[in-house]
Short mmCIF file of C-alpha atoms and ligand atoms in Angstrom, two decimals:
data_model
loop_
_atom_site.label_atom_id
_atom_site.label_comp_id
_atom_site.label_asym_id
_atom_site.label_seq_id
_atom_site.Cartn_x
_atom_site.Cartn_y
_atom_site.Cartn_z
CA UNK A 105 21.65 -40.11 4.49
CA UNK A 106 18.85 -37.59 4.17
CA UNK A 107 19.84 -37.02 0.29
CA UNK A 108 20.02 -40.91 -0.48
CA UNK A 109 15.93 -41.08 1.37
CA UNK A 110 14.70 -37.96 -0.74
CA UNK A 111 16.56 -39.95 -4.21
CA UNK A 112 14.73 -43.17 -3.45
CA UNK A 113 11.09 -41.61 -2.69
CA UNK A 114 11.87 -40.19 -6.07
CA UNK A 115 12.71 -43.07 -7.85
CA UNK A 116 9.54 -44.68 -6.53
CA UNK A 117 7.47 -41.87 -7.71
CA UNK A 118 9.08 -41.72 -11.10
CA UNK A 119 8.50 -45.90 -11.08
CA UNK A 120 5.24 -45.49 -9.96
CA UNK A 121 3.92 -43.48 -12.85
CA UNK A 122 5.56 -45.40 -16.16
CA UNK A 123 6.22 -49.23 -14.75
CA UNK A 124 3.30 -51.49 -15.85
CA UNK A 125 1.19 -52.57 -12.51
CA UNK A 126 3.52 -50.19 -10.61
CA UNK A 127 0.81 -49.46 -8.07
CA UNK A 128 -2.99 -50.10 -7.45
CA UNK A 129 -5.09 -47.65 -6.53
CA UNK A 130 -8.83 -47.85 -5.87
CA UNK A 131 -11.25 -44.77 -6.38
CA UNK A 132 -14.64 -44.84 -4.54
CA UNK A 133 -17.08 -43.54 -7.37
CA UNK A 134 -21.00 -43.00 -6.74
CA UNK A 135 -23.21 -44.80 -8.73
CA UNK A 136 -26.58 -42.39 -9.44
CA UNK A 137 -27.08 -42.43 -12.79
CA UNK A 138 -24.60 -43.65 -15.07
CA UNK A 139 -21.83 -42.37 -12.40
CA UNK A 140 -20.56 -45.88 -11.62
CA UNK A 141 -20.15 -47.03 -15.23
CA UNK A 142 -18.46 -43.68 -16.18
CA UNK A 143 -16.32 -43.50 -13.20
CA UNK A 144 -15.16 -47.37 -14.19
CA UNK A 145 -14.22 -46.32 -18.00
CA UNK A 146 -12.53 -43.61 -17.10
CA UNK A 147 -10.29 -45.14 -14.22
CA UNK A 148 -9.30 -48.10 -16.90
CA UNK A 149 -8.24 -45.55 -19.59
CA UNK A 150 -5.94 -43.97 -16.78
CA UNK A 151 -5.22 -47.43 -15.47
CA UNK A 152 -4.26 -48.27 -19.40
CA UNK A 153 -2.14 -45.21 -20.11
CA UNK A 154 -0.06 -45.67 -16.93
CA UNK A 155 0.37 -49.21 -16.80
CA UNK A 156 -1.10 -48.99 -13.18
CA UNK A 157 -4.57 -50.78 -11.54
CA UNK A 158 -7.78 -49.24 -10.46
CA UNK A 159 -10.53 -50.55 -8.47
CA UNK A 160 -13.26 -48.88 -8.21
CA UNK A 161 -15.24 -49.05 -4.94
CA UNK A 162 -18.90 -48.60 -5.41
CA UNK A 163 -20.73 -45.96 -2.99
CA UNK A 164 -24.29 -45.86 -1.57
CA UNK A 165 -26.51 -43.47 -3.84
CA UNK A 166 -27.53 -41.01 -1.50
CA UNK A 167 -25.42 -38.97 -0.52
CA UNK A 168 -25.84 -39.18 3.63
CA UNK A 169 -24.81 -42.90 2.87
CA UNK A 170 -21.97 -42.12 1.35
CA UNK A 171 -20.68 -39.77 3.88
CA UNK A 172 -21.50 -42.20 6.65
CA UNK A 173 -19.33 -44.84 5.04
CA UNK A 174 -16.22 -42.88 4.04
CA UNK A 175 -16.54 -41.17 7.53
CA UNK A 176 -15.78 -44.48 9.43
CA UNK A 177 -12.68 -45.48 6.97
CA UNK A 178 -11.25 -41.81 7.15
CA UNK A 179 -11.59 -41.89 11.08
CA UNK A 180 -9.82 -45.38 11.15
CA UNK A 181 -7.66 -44.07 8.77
CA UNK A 182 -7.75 -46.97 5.94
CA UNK A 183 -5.62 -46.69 3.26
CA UNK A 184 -7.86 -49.04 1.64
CA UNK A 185 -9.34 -46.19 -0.61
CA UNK A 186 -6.80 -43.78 -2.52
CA UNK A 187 -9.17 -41.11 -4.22
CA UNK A 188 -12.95 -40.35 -2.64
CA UNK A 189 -15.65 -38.62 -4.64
CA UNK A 190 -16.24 -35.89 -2.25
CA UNK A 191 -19.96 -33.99 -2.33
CA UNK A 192 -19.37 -30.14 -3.07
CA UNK A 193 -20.64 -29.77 0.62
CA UNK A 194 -17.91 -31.76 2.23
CA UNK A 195 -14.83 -30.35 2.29
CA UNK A 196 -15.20 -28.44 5.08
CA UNK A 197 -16.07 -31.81 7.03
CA UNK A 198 -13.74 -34.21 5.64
CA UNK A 199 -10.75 -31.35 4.91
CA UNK A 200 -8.12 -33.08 7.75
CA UNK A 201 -8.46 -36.07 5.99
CA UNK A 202 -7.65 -35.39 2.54
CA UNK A 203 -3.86 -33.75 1.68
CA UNK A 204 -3.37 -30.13 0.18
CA UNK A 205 -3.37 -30.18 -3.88
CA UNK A 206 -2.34 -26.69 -3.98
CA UNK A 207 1.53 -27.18 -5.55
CA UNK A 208 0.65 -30.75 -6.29
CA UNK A 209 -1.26 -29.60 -9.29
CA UNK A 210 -0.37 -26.80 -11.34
CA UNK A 211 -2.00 -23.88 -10.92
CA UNK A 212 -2.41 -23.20 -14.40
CA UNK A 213 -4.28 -26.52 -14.07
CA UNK A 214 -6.59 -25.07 -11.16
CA UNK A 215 -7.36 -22.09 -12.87
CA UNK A 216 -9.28 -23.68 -15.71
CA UNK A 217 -11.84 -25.07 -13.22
CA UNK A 218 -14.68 -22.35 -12.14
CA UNK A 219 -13.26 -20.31 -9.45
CA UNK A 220 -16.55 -20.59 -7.27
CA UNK A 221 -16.05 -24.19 -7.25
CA UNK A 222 -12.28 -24.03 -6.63
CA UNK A 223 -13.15 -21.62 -3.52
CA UNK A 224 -15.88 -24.29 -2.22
CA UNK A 225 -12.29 -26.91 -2.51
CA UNK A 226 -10.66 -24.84 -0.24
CA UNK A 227 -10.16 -24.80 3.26
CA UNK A 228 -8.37 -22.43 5.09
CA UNK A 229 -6.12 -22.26 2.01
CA UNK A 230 -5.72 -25.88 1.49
CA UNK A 231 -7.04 -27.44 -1.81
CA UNK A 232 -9.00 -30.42 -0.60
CA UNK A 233 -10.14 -31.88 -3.55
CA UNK A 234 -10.26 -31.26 -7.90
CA UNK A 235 -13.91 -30.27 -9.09
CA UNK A 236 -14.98 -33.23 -11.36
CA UNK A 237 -18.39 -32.24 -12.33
CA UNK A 238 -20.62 -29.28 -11.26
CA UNK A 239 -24.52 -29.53 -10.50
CA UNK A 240 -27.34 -27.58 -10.31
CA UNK A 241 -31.21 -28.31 -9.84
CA UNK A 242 -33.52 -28.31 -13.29
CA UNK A 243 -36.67 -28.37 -14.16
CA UNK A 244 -37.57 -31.41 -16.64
CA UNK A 245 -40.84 -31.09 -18.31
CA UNK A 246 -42.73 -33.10 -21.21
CA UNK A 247 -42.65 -30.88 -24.28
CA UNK A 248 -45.54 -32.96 -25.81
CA UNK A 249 -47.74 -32.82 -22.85
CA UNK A 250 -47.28 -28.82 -22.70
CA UNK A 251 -48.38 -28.81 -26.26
CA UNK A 252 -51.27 -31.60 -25.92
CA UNK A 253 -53.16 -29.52 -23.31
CA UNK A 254 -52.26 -26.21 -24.64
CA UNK A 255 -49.24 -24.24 -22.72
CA UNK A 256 -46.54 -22.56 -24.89
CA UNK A 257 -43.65 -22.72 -22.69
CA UNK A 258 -42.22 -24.15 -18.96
CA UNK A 259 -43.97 -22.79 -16.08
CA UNK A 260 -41.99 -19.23 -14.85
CA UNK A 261 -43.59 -19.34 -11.37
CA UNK A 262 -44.42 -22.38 -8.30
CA UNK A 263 -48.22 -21.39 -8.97
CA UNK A 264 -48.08 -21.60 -12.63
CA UNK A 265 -46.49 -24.95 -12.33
CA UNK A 266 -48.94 -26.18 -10.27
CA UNK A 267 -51.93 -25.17 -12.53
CA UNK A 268 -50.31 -26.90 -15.28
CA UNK A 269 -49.22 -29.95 -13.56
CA UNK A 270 -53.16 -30.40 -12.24
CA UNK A 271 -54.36 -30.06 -15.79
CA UNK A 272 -52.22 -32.55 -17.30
CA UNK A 273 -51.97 -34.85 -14.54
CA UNK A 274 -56.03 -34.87 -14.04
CA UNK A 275 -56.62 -35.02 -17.89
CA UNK A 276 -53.52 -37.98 -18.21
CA UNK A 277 -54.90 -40.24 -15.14
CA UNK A 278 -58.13 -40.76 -16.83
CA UNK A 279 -55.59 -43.35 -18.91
CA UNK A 280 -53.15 -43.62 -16.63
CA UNK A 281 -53.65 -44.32 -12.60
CA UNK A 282 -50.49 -43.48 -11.83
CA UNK A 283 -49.35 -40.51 -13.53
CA UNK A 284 -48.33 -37.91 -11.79
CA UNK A 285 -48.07 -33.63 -12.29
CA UNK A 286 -44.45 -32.77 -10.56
CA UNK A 287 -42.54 -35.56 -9.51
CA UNK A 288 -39.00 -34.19 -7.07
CA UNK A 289 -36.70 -35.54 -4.20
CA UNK A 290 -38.98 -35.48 -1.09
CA UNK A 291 -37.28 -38.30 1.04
CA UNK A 292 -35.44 -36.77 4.38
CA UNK A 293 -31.85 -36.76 3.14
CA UNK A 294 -29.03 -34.15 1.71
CA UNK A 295 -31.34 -33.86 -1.40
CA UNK A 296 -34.24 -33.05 0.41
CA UNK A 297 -32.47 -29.87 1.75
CA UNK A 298 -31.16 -29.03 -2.34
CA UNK A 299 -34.85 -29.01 -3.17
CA UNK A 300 -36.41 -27.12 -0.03
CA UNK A 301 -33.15 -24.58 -0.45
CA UNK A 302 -34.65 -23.71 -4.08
CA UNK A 303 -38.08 -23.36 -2.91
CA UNK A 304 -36.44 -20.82 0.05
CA UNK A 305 -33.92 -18.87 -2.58
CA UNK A 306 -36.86 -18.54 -4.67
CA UNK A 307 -39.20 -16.73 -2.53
CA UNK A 308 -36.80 -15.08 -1.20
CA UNK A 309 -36.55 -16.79 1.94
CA UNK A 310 -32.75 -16.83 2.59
CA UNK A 311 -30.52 -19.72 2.92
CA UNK A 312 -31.02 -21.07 6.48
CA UNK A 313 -27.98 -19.65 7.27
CA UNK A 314 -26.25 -17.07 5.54
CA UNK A 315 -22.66 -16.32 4.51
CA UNK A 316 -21.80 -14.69 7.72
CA UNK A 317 -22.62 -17.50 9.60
CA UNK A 318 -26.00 -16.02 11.07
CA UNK A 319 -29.18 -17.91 11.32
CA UNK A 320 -31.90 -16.39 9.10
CA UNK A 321 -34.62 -19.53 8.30
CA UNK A 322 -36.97 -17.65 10.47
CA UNK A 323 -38.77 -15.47 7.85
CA UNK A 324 -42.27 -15.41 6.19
CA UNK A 325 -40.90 -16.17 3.29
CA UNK A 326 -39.13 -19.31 3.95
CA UNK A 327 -42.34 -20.22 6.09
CA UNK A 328 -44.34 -19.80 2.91
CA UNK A 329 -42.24 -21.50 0.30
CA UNK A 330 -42.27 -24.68 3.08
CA UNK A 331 -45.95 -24.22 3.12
CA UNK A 332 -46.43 -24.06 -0.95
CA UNK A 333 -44.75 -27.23 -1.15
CA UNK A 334 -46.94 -28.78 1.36
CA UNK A 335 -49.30 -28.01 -0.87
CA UNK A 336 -47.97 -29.97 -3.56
CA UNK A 337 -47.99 -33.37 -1.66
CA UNK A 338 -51.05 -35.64 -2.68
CA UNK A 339 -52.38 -32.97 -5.59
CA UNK A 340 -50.17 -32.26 -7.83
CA UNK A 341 -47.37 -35.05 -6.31
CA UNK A 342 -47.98 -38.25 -5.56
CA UNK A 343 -47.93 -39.01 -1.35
CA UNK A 344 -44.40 -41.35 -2.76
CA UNK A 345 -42.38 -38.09 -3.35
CA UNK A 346 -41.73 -37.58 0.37
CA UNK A 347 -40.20 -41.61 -0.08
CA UNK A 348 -38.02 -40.50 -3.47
CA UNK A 349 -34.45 -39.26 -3.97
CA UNK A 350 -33.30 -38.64 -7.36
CA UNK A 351 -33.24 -42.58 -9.12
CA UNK A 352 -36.90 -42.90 -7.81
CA UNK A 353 -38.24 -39.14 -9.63
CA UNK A 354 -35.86 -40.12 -12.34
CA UNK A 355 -37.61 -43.75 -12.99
CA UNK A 356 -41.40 -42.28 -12.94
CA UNK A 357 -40.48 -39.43 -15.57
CA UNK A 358 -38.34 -41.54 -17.72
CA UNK A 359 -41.02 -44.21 -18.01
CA UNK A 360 -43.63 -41.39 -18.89
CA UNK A 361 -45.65 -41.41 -15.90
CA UNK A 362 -44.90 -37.44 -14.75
CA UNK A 363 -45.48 -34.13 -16.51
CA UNK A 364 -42.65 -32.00 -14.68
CA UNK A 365 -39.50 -33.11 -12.65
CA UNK A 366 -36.91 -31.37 -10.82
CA UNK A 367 -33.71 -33.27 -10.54
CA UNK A 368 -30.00 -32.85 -11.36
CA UNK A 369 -28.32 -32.40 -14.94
CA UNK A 370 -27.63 -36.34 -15.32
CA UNK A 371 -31.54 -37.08 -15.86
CA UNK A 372 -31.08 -35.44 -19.70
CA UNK A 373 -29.07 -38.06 -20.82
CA UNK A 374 -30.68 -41.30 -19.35
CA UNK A 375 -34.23 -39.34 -20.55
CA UNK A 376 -32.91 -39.22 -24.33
CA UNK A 377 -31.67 -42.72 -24.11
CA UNK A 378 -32.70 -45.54 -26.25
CA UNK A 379 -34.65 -47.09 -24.21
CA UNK A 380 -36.33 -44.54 -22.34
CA UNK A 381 -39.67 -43.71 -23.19
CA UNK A 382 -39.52 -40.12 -23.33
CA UNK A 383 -36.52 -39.84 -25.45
CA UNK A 384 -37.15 -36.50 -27.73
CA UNK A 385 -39.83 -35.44 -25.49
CA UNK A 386 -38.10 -33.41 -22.83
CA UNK A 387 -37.68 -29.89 -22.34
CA UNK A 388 -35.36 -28.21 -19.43
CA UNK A 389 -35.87 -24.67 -17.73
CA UNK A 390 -35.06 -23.10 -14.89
CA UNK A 391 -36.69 -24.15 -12.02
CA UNK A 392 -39.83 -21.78 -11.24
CA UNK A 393 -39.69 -18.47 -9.42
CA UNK A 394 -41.81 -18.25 -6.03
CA UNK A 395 -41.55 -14.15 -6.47
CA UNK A 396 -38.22 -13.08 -6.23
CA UNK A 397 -35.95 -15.27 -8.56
CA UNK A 398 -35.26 -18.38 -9.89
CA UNK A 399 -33.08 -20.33 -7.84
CA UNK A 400 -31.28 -24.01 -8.21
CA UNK A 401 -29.13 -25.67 -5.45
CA UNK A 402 -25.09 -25.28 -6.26
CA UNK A 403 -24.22 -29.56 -6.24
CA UNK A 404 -21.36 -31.52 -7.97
CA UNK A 405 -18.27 -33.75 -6.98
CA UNK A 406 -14.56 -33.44 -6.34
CA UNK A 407 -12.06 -35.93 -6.32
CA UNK A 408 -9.84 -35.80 -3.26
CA UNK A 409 -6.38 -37.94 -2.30
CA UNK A 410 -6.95 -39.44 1.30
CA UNK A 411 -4.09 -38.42 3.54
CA UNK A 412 -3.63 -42.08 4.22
CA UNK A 413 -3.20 -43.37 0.78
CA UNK A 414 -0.13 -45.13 0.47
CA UNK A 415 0.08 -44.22 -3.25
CA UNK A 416 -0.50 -40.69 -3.02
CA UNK A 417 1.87 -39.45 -5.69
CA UNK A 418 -0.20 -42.09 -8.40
CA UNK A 419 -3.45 -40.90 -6.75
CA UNK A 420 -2.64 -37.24 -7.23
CA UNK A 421 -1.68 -38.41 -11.19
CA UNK A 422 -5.09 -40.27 -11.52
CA UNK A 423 -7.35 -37.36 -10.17
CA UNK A 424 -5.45 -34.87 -12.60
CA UNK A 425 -6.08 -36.90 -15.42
CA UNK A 426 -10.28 -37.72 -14.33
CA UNK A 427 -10.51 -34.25 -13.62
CA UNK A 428 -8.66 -33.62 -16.59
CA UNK A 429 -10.31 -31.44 -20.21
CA UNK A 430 -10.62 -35.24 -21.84
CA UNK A 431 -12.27 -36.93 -19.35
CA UNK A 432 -14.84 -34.41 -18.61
CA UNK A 433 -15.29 -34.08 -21.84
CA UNK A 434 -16.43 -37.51 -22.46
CA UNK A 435 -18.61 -37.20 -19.05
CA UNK A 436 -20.73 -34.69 -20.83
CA UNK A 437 -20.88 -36.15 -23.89
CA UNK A 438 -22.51 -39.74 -22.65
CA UNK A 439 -23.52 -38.60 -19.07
CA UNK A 440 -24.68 -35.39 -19.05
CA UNK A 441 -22.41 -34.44 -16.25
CA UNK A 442 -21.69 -30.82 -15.98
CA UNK A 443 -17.92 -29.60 -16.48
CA UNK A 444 -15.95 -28.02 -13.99
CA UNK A 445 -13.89 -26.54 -17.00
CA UNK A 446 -15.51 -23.45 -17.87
CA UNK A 447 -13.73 -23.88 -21.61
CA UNK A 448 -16.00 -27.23 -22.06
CA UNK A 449 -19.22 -24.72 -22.16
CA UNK A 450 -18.13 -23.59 -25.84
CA UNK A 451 -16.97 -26.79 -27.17
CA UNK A 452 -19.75 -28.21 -30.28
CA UNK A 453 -19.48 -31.38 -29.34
CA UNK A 454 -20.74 -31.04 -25.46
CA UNK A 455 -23.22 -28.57 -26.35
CA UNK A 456 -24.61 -30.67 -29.15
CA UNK A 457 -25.65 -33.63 -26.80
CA UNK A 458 -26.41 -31.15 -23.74
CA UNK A 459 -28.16 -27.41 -25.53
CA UNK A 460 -29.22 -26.74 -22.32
CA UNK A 461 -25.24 -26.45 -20.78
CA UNK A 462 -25.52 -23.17 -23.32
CA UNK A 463 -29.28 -22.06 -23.24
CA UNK A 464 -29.18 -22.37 -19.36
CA UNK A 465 -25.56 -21.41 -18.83
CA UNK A 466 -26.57 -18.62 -16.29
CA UNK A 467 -28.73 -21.12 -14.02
CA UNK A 468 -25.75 -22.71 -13.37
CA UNK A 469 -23.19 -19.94 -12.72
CA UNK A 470 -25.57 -18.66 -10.56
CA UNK A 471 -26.99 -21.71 -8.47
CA UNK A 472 -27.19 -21.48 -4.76
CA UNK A 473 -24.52 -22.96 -2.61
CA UNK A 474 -25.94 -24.39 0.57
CA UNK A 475 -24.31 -23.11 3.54
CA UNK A 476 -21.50 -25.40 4.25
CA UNK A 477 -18.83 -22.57 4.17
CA UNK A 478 -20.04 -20.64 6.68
CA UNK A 479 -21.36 -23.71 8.87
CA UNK A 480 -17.83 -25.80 8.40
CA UNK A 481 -17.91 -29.16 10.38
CA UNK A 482 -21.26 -28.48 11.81
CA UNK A 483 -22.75 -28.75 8.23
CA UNK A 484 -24.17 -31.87 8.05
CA UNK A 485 -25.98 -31.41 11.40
CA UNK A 486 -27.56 -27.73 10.04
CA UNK A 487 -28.28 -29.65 6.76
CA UNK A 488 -30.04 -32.45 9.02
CA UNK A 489 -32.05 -30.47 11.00
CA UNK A 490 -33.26 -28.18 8.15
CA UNK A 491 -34.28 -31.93 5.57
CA UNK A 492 -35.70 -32.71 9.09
CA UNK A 493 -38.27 -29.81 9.75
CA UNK A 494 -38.64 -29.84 6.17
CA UNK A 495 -39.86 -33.33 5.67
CA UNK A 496 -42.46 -32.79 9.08
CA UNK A 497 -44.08 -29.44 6.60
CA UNK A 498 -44.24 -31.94 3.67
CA UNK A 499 -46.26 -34.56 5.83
CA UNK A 500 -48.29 -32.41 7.82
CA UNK A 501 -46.91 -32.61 11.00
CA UNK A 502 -46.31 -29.22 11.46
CA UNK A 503 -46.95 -25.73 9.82
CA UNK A 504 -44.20 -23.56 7.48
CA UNK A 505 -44.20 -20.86 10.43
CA UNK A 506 -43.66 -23.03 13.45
CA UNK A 507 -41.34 -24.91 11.58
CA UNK A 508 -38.72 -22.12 10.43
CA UNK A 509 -39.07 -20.75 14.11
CA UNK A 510 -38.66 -24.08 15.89
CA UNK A 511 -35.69 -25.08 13.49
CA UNK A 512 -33.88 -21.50 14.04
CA UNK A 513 -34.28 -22.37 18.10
CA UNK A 514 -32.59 -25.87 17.11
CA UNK A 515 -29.76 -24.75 14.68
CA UNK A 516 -28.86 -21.50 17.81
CA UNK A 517 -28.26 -24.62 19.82
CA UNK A 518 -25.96 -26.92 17.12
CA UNK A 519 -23.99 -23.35 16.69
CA UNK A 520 -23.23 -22.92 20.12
CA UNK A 521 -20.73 -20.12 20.76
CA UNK A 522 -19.50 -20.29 16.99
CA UNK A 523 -19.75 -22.47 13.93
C1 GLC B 1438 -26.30 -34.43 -6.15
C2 GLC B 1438 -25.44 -33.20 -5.93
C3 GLC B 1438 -24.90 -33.17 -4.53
C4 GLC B 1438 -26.04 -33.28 -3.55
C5 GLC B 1438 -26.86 -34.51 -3.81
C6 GLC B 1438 -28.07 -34.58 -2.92
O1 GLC B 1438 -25.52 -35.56 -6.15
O2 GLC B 1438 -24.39 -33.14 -6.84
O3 GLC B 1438 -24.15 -32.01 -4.31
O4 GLC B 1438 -25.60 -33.25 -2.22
O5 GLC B 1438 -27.28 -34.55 -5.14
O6 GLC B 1438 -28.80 -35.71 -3.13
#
């Protein structure tokens, strides 16, 4: 009896992969950028290949949103979605929910990912999810603006950036009202904390918590970088950016009305666009130092299988093949997403639409993870709390000092006796 059950869930899985409109899965894909769009082509060349159906369920942009939402299905358990994009900060959140890929995918298949990113899939030795694309923050700046009033090359330090984003903003508003010097993700949200974590890393201020799981936010260092970009907010940035996430810096520097940006790899390829008005105009750096180094968040997206898919052997095949050499290939090439393949980095054709994924390699090998290993579930409350105090420095309700100190007391208390 047992045998006969095993043959038939094999037959089924066998069926499932080569019988036209075998199964139908659906995919919940983000939609920043041209994530959606991408996310849709990609699904219909699987769904094509296969003979299988994908919808594609369209997430919230920011990234809090989308957590809220897949949060309720997972907890009802739906089997309504298949495969979630998961945030590179999730998995130790969402890990119960999603089923082990270690065995299910090769491991020679694992091992062409970056390991970093591999490690930040795994839970307590369960792979939660295949790395789809990596991130890290940039900084975006208008090559013929630099020249026009004079500078030579990006800004290598917070203070230099600032000079030059004063000069050109104050020399560019005497045409334009609404231009702007530095243009970044202010709102209180997950990409509030990327930012603020550069601005930390950079002057050497720690990472709110580090990898042993103590809390160090209460420094001088991470008081000052807070502080530095308070200073920022109605001179050199608009009083907006503490309203914008990415789409809303990415709109004002791709219609020409900012000198600098700092925003995520997918802005290069919307920016040299067709229709974009500063197509051939942009240069990317690293994002400045504030004394000890430069730093940029570690982001990017996995694809996971939900535990209660009912199609989980199809799902597994469909996350291979989007997380797959081809497909990420093609993600570079028109979306400026970063590869999780570390081959991808020396192929002529990806490096030809994206120089920077060479000339800036080392920014992203080396970009900052925020601490969601070391903070496991409790993440997204640490992350909260931090975007929180953050965003009360950036409006001038309170002071970098009194902030790091008063955020340490609160983060003791979401730790309790242990992370
Ligand atoms: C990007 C990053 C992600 C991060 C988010 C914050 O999507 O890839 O890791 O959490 O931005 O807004």
């Amino acid at each position: 009896m047992k045998k006969a059950i095993a043959l038939f869930t094999l037959t089924a899985a066998i069926a499932s992969g080569s019988h036209a409109g075998a199964v139908t899965l659906t995919i919940a894909c983000g939609a920043v950028g041209q994530e959606l769009e991408l996310c849709k082509a990609g699904a219909a060349r699987w769904a094509a290949k296969t003979g299988n159906e994908v919808k594609v369920f369209e997430s919230p942009n920011l990234t809090n949103d989308r957590l809220a939402l897949y949060q309720q299905q997972l907890a009802a358990k739906s089997s309504d979605i298949d495969v979630y994009q998961l945030d590179v900060v999730w998995p130790g959140l969402l890990a119960q929910h999603f089923i082990d890929l270690k065995g299910k995918v090769p491991a020679a298949e694992v091992n062409t990912h970056f390991k970093g990113i591999i490690d930040a899939n795994t839970v307590d030795g369960k792979l939660v999810a295949m790395p789809w694309f990596t991130d890290a923050g940039l900084l975006y700046y208008r090559t013929d603006l630099l020249k026009k009033y004079g500078y030579a090359a990006a800004p290598k330090t917070w203070a230099e950036l600032a000079t030059m984003a004063k000069k050109i903003q104050d020399g560019e508003q005497k045409a334009n009202k609404t231009f702007a010097g530095f243009v970044w993700q202010g709102k209180n949200y997950e990409g509030l904390t990327c930012d603020a974590m550069e601005w930390l890393v950079s002057f050497g201020g720690g990472t709110i918590v580090d990898s042993t799981g103590k809390i160090t936010i209460n420094n001088p260092n991470a008081a000052k970088a807070l502080d530095t970009a308070a200073s920022w907010v109605k001179t050199i940035s608009p009083a907006g950016v503490t309203t914008y996430g990415e789409e809303e810096a990415r709109g004002i520097f791709q219609s020409g009305n900012a000198a600098f940006m700092r925003n995520w790899p997918y802005a290069w390829s919307l920016g040299q666009s067709a229709d974009s008005k500063v197509k051939g105009k942009i240069g990317v750096a690293p994002l400045p130092s504030g004394g000890a180094r430069n730093a940029a968040t570690l982001g990017g997206w996995q694809l996971g299988v939900s535990s209660y898919s009912k199609n989980q052997a199809a799902a597994i095949e469909l996350v291979r093949y989007l997380a797959g050499p081809a497909e990420q290939k093609i993600r570079a090439i028109e979306g400026s997403y970063n590869p999780t393949i570390t081959t991808l980095y020396k192929d002529a054709d990806v490096l030809k639409a994206n120089p920077f994924f060479g000339s800036l390699f080392s920014v992203f090998t080396s970009a900052v993870a925020r601490p969601s290993g070391p903070t496991k579930s409790k993440y997204n409350q640490v992350s909260q709390a931090f975007s929180s105090a953050v965003s009360d420095v950036l409006s001038g309700k309170s002071k970098g000092q009194a902030a790091v100190a008063q955020l340490a007391t609160n983060l003791a208390r979401i730790k309790g006796a242990g992370w």
